[in-house]
Amino acid sequence: MTTRPDVRAAIVAGSIVAFVGFGFAATFGVFLRPMSEELGWGREVFSLSMAIQALCWGVTQPLAGMVADRFGTARVLAFGAIVSALGFFLRGTVIDPTVFVASGVIVGIGTGACSFPVVIVALGKVVEAKQRSFVLGLGTAAASTGMFVAAPLSSFLLNMVGWQNSILVIAASFLLILPTLVFIARVSKPTASDAGGHGFGFAVRTALSDRSYVLLFLGFFVCGFHVAFIQTHLPAYIADKGLAPIIGAWSLGLIGLFNIAGSFLSGWSGQRYSKKSVLAGIYFTRAIVIALFILLPLTNFSVYLFSAAIGLLWLSTVPLTTGLVAQTQGLRFLSTLAGLVFFSHQTGAFIGAWLGGRIHDTTGDYTMMWWTAIALALLATLLHIPIKEEPGKLARAEI
């Protein structure tokens, strides 16, 4: 790890941003069942808001990356934190299904601008190439730690103060990001400050002409589908099967806990082994884990075992995918191009979150969704095999 004090401080600050910015947003599915039952909403209402949130996150991500590349990351993160707080404040104060669905736009824009991908890309630029995978893994692990803490804390708050006050606590938590940004601003400098619209347009067109980048783009769609479906609907699925609701909350917490190890392992593996091969292995293993989960009897133990296994595979795709974007496309437009890949991720998240609610309301269970997740995992495995781990045209232009 670099010994520069300002970089170390920025890494700590970035980890705090990832912790706060991701935790509650990723575990908000804990609120699905209690809110839907108390308010008399079908699950599609909640699911649609989460799906719109994911999609708006995805649309915002490349735009946020473009602004970060040109003007620096701290401003983007500050904007995102304030907008996220506003979106959750509306969710906790205005009881109306239309407003709740529409709040997904505000929360999505906010979390897209202050999410951990924006942070880890910024940190990845200020460390040496040999340290990049580890730092990307560290930032992802910090986000996972937030998920581990937020899931049981949300369940505790639900029981103690109700869903409305709990959501207001979530809104306030995003404001904790603001004081940390001074440390990130000191090291996160613009890398494309001299690039006009033509420069960004050329970068995107060049990347999209690279088959390896396109395959990463398509593969990350599957990751988003898995993550959004599971984090939105797993607690409700578990409660539907007759297990205690707290088991569902702890399932998300365990996913976050084991993803800490998975993220570090992913970052470490990306420094030593073929990133595309590790990614293909992650998606293939996901297919096996999900299949075993739905085929074996559901018990507390099987839920915890599934959560631990899927947690190891959860966001372990992020440092590897981001690392491959940097490796194949270079650093100058990394925030922009990594953000575009995250748009694909969040498009998959939109479909995973919304379709889960739609299928449940139509069929009464999630069986079709689980098998779709398995099929997509196998498809993603195949998509990563042809990727070439060498600098593309855009990266070679920086040399």
Coordinates of C-alpha atoms in Angstrom, one line a residue:
M1 CA 0.0 0.0 0.0
T2 CA 1.3 3.5 -0.8
T3 CA 2.8 5.4 2.1
R4 CA 1.6 8.9 1.1
P5 CA -0.4 10.2 4.0
D6 CA -2.9 12.1 1.9
V7 CA -3.6 9.0 -0.2
R8 CA -4.0 6.9 3.0
A9 CA -6.4 9.5 4.4
A10 CA -8.4 9.5 1.1
I11 CA -8.6 5.7 1.1
V12 CA -10.0 5.8 4.6
A13 CA -12.5 8.6 3.7
G14 CA -13.5 6.7 0.5
S15 CA -14.1 3.6 2.6
I16 CA -16.4 5.6 4.9
V17 CA -18.3 6.9 1.9
A18 CA -18.7 3.4 0.5
F19 CA -19.9 2.2 3.9
V20 CA -22.5 4.8 4.3
G21 CA -23.6 5.3 0.7
F22 CA -24.2 1.6 0.0
G23 CA -25.4 0.0 3.2
F24 CA -28.9 1.1 3.7
A25 CA -29.6 1.5 0.0
A26 CA -28.6 -2.1 -0.6
T27 CA -30.6 -3.6 2.2
F28 CA -33.8 -1.5 1.8
G29 CA -35.6 -4.8 0.7
V30 CA -36.0 -5.4 4.5
F31 CA -38.8 -2.8 4.3
L32 CA -40.7 -4.6 1.4
R33 CA -42.9 -7.0 3.3
P34 CA -43.8 -4.8 6.4
M35 CA -44.5 -1.7 4.3
S36 CA -46.6 -3.6 1.6
E37 CA -48.6 -5.3 4.3
E38 CA -49.2 -2.2 6.4
L39 CA -50.1 0.0 3.5
G40 CA -52.0 -2.6 1.5
W41 CA -49.7 -2.3 -1.5
G42 CA -48.9 -5.1 -3.9
R43 CA -45.3 -6.0 -4.0
E44 CA -44.9 -4.5 -7.4
V45 CA -45.3 -1.0 -6.0
F46 CA -42.2 -1.4 -3.8
S47 CA -40.4 -3.4 -6.4
L48 CA -41.0 -0.8 -9.1
S49 CA -39.6 2.0 -6.9
M50 CA -36.5 -0.1 -6.3
A51 CA -36.2 -0.9 -9.9
I52 CA -36.5 2.7 -11.0
Q53 CA -33.9 3.5 -8.3
A54 CA -31.5 1.0 -9.8
L55 CA -32.1 2.2 -13.4
C56 CA -31.6 5.9 -12.4
W57 CA -28.5 4.9 -10.6
G58 CA -27.3 3.3 -13.8
V59 CA -28.2 6.3 -15.9
T60 CA -26.5 8.6 -13.4
Q61 CA -23.3 6.5 -13.1
P62 CA -21.6 7.3 -16.4
L63 CA -22.7 10.9 -16.1
A64 CA -21.3 11.1 -12.6
G65 CA -18.1 9.5 -13.9
M66 CA -17.8 12.0 -16.7
V67 CA -18.2 14.9 -14.3
A68 CA -15.7 13.3 -11.9
D69 CA -13.2 12.8 -14.8
R70 CA -13.5 16.4 -15.7
F71 CA -14.0 18.3 -12.4
G72 CA -13.0 15.9 -9.7
T73 CA -14.8 13.3 -7.5
A74 CA -15.6 15.3 -4.3
R75 CA -18.2 17.5 -5.9
V76 CA -20.0 14.5 -7.4
L77 CA -20.1 12.7 -4.1
A78 CA -21.4 15.8 -2.3
F79 CA -24.3 16.2 -4.8
G80 CA -25.1 12.5 -4.5
A81 CA -25.2 12.5 -0.7
I82 CA -27.6 15.5 -0.5
V83 CA -29.9 14.1 -3.2
S84 CA -30.0 10.7 -1.6
A85 CA -30.9 12.2 1.7
L86 CA -33.8 14.1 0.1
G87 CA -35.1 11.0 -1.7
F88 CA -35.2 8.9 1.5
F89 CA -36.8 11.8 3.4
L90 CA -39.7 11.8 0.9
R91 CA -40.1 8.1 1.3
G92 CA -40.4 8.4 5.0
T93 CA -42.8 11.4 5.0
V94 CA -45.1 11.1 2.1
I95 CA -47.4 8.0 2.2
D96 CA -48.5 7.6 -1.4
P97 CA -47.7 4.8 -3.8
T98 CA -47.1 7.2 -6.7
V99 CA -44.8 9.3 -4.7
F100 CA -43.0 6.2 -3.4
V101 CA -42.5 4.9 -6.9
A102 CA -41.3 8.3 -8.1
S103 CA -38.9 8.6 -5.1
G104 CA -36.9 5.9 -6.9
V105 CA -35.8 8.5 -9.4
I106 CA -34.4 10.8 -6.7
V107 CA -32.8 8.1 -4.7
G108 CA -31.4 6.5 -7.8
I109 CA -29.8 9.8 -9.0
G110 CA -28.4 10.4 -5.5
T111 CA -27.0 6.9 -5.0
G112 CA -25.6 6.9 -8.5
A113 CA -23.6 10.0 -7.7
C114 CA -22.3 9.0 -4.3
S115 CA -22.1 5.2 -4.7
F116 CA -19.0 3.1 -4.0
P117 CA -18.2 2.7 -7.8
V118 CA -17.5 6.4 -8.0
V119 CA -15.3 6.2 -5.0
I120 CA -13.3 3.2 -5.9
V121 CA -12.6 4.4 -9.4
A122 CA -11.3 7.7 -7.9
L123 CA -9.0 5.7 -5.5
G124 CA -7.9 3.4 -8.3
K125 CA -6.5 6.3 -10.2
V126 CA -4.2 7.6 -7.4
V127 CA -2.4 4.3 -6.6
E128 CA 0.1 2.3 -8.6
A129 CA -1.2 -0.2 -11.1
K130 CA 0.0 -3.1 -9.0
Q131 CA -2.1 -1.9 -6.0
R132 CA -5.2 -1.1 -8.0
S133 CA -7.0 -4.4 -7.7
F134 CA -6.4 -4.5 -3.9
V135 CA -7.7 -0.9 -3.4
L136 CA -10.7 -1.6 -5.6
G137 CA -11.4 -4.6 -3.4
L138 CA -10.9 -2.6 -0.3
G139 CA -13.5 0.0 -1.3
T140 CA -15.9 -2.8 -2.3
A141 CA -15.4 -4.5 1.0
A142 CA -16.2 -1.2 2.8
A143 CA -19.5 -1.1 1.0
S144 CA -20.2 -4.7 2.0
T145 CA -19.5 -3.8 5.6
G146 CA -22.1 -1.2 5.4
M147 CA -24.5 -3.8 4.1
F148 CA -23.7 -6.1 7.0
V149 CA -24.4 -3.4 9.5
A150 CA -27.4 -1.8 7.8
A151 CA -29.5 -5.0 7.4
P152 CA -29.9 -6.0 11.0
L153 CA -29.9 -2.3 12.1
S154 CA -32.9 -1.7 9.7
S155 CA -34.7 -4.6 11.2
F156 CA -34.0 -3.3 14.7
L157 CA -35.2 0.2 13.8
L158 CA -38.4 -1.3 12.2
N159 CA -39.2 -3.0 15.4
M160 CA -38.3 0.0 17.7
V161 CA -39.6 3.1 15.8
G162 CA -41.5 1.8 12.8
W163 CA -40.8 2.1 9.1
Q164 CA -41.3 5.8 8.7
N165 CA -38.9 6.9 11.4
S166 CA -36.4 4.2 10.2
I167 CA -36.4 5.7 6.8
L168 CA -35.7 9.1 8.2
V169 CA -32.7 7.7 10.0
I170 CA -31.5 6.4 6.6
A171 CA -32.0 9.8 5.1
A172 CA -29.9 11.5 7.8
S173 CA -27.1 8.9 7.4
F174 CA -26.2 10.1 3.9
L175 CA -25.3 13.5 5.3
L176 CA -22.4 11.9 7.2
I177 CA -20.7 11.6 3.9
L178 CA -20.1 15.3 3.5
P179 CA -17.3 15.9 6.1
T180 CA -15.2 13.1 4.6
L181 CA -15.0 14.7 1.2
V182 CA -12.3 17.2 2.1
F183 CA -9.8 14.3 2.2
I184 CA -10.9 12.9 -1.2
A185 CA -10.7 16.3 -2.8
R186 CA -7.0 16.6 -1.9
V187 CA -6.0 13.7 -4.1
S188 CA -8.8 13.2 -6.6
K189 CA -7.9 15.5 -9.4
P190 CA -9.5 15.7 -12.9
T191 CA -7.9 13.4 -15.4
A192 CA -9.8 14.6 -18.5
S193 CA -10.0 18.4 -17.7
D194 CA -8.8 19.2 -21.2
A195 CA -11.4 16.9 -22.9
G196 CA -14.4 18.5 -24.5
G197 CA -17.5 16.6 -25.5
H198 CA -15.6 15.3 -28.5
G199 CA -13.0 13.7 -26.2
F200 CA -15.7 11.9 -24.2
G201 CA -17.6 10.9 -27.3
F202 CA -14.5 9.5 -28.9
A203 CA -13.7 7.5 -25.7
V204 CA -17.1 5.9 -25.5
R205 CA -17.2 5.1 -29.3
T206 CA -13.7 3.6 -29.1
A207 CA -14.5 1.5 -26.1
L208 CA -17.8 0.2 -27.6
S209 CA -15.8 -0.9 -30.7
D210 CA -13.7 -3.1 -28.4
R211 CA -15.2 -6.5 -28.1
S212 CA -13.7 -7.1 -24.7
Y213 CA -15.4 -3.9 -23.3
V214 CA -18.7 -4.9 -24.8
L215 CA -18.5 -8.4 -23.2
L216 CA -17.8 -6.8 -19.8
F217 CA -20.8 -4.5 -20.4
L218 CA -23.1 -7.4 -21.2
G219 CA -21.7 -9.6 -18.4
F220 CA -22.2 -7.0 -15.7
F221 CA -25.9 -6.8 -16.6
V222 CA -26.2 -10.3 -15.1
C223 CA -24.5 -9.2 -11.9
G224 CA -27.0 -6.4 -11.5
F225 CA -30.0 -8.7 -12.1
H226 CA -28.8 -11.1 -9.4
V227 CA -27.9 -8.5 -6.8
A228 CA -31.1 -6.4 -7.2
F229 CA -33.4 -9.4 -7.2
I230 CA -31.8 -11.0 -4.2
Q231 CA -31.4 -7.9 -2.1
T232 CA -35.0 -6.8 -2.8
H233 CA -36.9 -10.0 -2.6
L234 CA -34.8 -12.5 -0.5
P235 CA -36.2 -11.3 2.9
A236 CA -39.8 -11.5 1.7
Y237 CA -39.1 -14.9 0.1
I238 CA -37.8 -16.3 3.4
A239 CA -40.8 -14.9 5.3
D240 CA -43.2 -16.3 2.7
K241 CA -41.7 -19.8 3.4
G242 CA -42.6 -19.5 7.1
L243 CA -39.3 -18.5 8.6
A244 CA -39.0 -15.5 11.0
P245 CA -38.6 -12.1 9.3
I246 CA -35.4 -11.5 11.3
I247 CA -33.9 -14.4 9.3
G248 CA -34.4 -12.4 6.1
A249 CA -32.7 -9.4 7.6
W250 CA -29.7 -11.4 8.8
S251 CA -29.5 -13.1 5.4
L252 CA -28.7 -9.7 3.8
G253 CA -26.4 -8.9 6.7
L254 CA -24.5 -12.2 6.1
I255 CA -24.3 -11.5 2.4
G256 CA -22.6 -8.2 3.3
L257 CA -20.3 -9.8 5.9
F258 CA -19.1 -12.6 3.6
N259 CA -18.8 -10.2 0.7
I260 CA -16.1 -8.4 2.7
A261 CA -14.0 -11.5 2.4
G262 CA -15.1 -12.0 -1.2
S263 CA -14.1 -8.5 -2.2
F264 CA -10.7 -8.8 -0.7
L265 CA -10.2 -12.2 -2.2
S266 CA -11.3 -10.8 -5.6
G267 CA -8.9 -7.9 -5.4
W268 CA -6.1 -10.2 -4.4
S269 CA -6.9 -12.7 -7.2
G270 CA -7.1 -9.9 -9.8
Q271 CA -3.4 -9.1 -9.0
R272 CA -2.3 -12.7 -9.5
Y273 CA -4.6 -14.5 -11.9
S274 CA -6.5 -13.8 -15.1
K275 CA -9.3 -11.5 -14.2
K276 CA -11.6 -12.8 -16.9
S277 CA -11.1 -16.4 -15.7
V278 CA -11.9 -15.5 -12.1
L279 CA -15.0 -13.6 -13.3
A280 CA -16.2 -16.6 -15.3
G281 CA -15.7 -18.8 -12.3
I282 CA -17.7 -16.4 -10.1
Y283 CA -20.7 -16.5 -12.4
F284 CA -20.6 -20.3 -12.8
T285 CA -20.4 -20.7 -9.0
R286 CA -23.4 -18.4 -8.6
A287 CA -25.4 -20.7 -10.8
I288 CA -24.5 -23.7 -8.7
V289 CA -25.2 -21.9 -5.3
I290 CA -28.6 -20.6 -6.4
A291 CA -29.7 -24.0 -7.8
L292 CA -28.8 -25.7 -4.6
F293 CA -30.6 -23.1 -2.5
I294 CA -33.9 -23.6 -4.3
L295 CA -33.7 -27.4 -4.7
L296 CA -32.8 -28.2 -1.1
P297 CA -35.2 -27.9 1.8
L298 CA -35.4 -24.3 3.2
T299 CA -34.2 -24.0 6.8
N300 CA -32.5 -21.4 8.9
F301 CA -29.3 -23.1 8.3
S302 CA -29.7 -23.3 4.5
V303 CA -30.6 -19.6 4.4
Y304 CA -27.4 -18.7 6.3
L305 CA -25.3 -21.1 4.2
F306 CA -26.7 -19.6 1.0
S307 CA -26.1 -16.1 2.3
A308 CA -22.5 -16.9 3.1
A309 CA -21.9 -18.5 -0.2
I310 CA -23.6 -15.9 -2.4
G311 CA -21.9 -13.2 -0.2
L312 CA -18.5 -14.4 -1.3
L313 CA -19.6 -14.0 -4.9
W314 CA -21.8 -10.9 -4.4
L315 CA -19.7 -7.8 -5.3
S316 CA -16.5 -9.7 -6.0
T317 CA -17.2 -9.0 -9.7
V318 CA -16.8 -5.2 -9.1
P319 CA -13.0 -4.9 -8.6
L320 CA -12.3 -7.4 -11.4
T321 CA -14.7 -5.8 -13.9
T322 CA -13.4 -2.3 -13.0
G323 CA -9.9 -3.5 -13.1
L324 CA -10.4 -5.0 -16.6
V325 CA -11.9 -1.7 -17.8
A326 CA -8.8 0.1 -16.6
Q327 CA -6.5 -2.6 -18.1
T328 CA -8.2 -2.6 -21.5
Q329 CA -9.3 1.1 -21.8
G330 CA -6.8 3.1 -19.7
L331 CA -7.2 5.6 -16.9
R332 CA -8.0 8.9 -18.6
F333 CA -11.7 8.2 -19.0
L334 CA -11.9 5.4 -16.5
S335 CA -14.7 7.0 -14.4
T336 CA -16.8 7.6 -17.5
L337 CA -16.3 4.1 -19.0
A338 CA -16.6 2.3 -15.7
G339 CA -19.8 4.3 -15.1
L340 CA -21.1 3.1 -18.5
V341 CA -20.5 -0.5 -17.5
F342 CA -22.3 0.2 -14.2
F343 CA -25.2 1.4 -16.3
S344 CA -25.5 -2.1 -17.7
H345 CA -25.3 -3.5 -14.2
Q346 CA -28.1 -1.2 -13.1
T347 CA -30.2 -2.0 -16.1
G348 CA -30.0 -5.6 -15.0
A349 CA -30.9 -4.5 -11.5
F350 CA -34.0 -2.7 -12.8
I351 CA -35.2 -5.9 -14.4
G352 CA -34.3 -8.1 -11.5
A353 CA -36.0 -5.9 -8.8
W354 CA -39.1 -5.1 -10.8
L355 CA -39.6 -8.5 -12.5
G356 CA -39.3 -10.2 -9.1
G357 CA -42.3 -8.3 -7.8
R358 CA -44.2 -8.7 -11.0
I359 CA -43.8 -12.4 -11.2
H360 CA -44.6 -12.8 -7.5
D361 CA -47.9 -10.9 -7.9
T362 CA -48.7 -12.9 -11.0
T363 CA -47.8 -16.4 -10.0
G364 CA -47.7 -16.2 -6.2
D365 CA -44.0 -17.2 -5.8
Y366 CA -40.5 -16.6 -7.1
T367 CA -39.7 -19.9 -8.8
M368 CA -39.5 -18.5 -12.3
M369 CA -37.1 -15.8 -11.1
W370 CA -34.7 -18.1 -9.5
W371 CA -34.4 -20.3 -12.6
T372 CA -33.9 -17.1 -14.7
A373 CA -31.1 -16.1 -12.4
I374 CA -29.4 -19.5 -12.9
A375 CA -29.7 -19.3 -16.7
L376 CA -28.2 -15.8 -16.8
A377 CA -25.3 -16.8 -14.6
L378 CA -24.4 -19.6 -17.1
L379 CA -24.7 -17.0 -19.9
A380 CA -22.4 -14.6 -18.1
T381 CA -19.8 -17.4 -17.6
L382 CA -19.7 -17.9 -21.4
L383 CA -19.5 -14.1 -22.1
H384 CA -16.3 -13.6 -20.1
I385 CA -14.3 -16.4 -21.8
P386 CA -13.4 -14.5 -25.0
I387 CA -12.3 -11.3 -23.3
K388 CA -8.7 -10.2 -24.2
E389 CA -6.8 -8.9 -21.2
E390 CA -4.6 -6.5 -23.1
P391 CA -4.7 -2.7 -23.7
G392 CA -7.1 -1.7 -26.4
K393 CA -6.9 1.2 -28.8
L394 CA -8.0 3.8 -26.2
A395 CA -5.4 2.6 -23.6
R396 CA -2.6 2.5 -26.2
A397 CA -3.3 6.1 -27.1
E398 CA -2.3 7.1 -23.5
I399 CA 1.1 5.6 -23.8

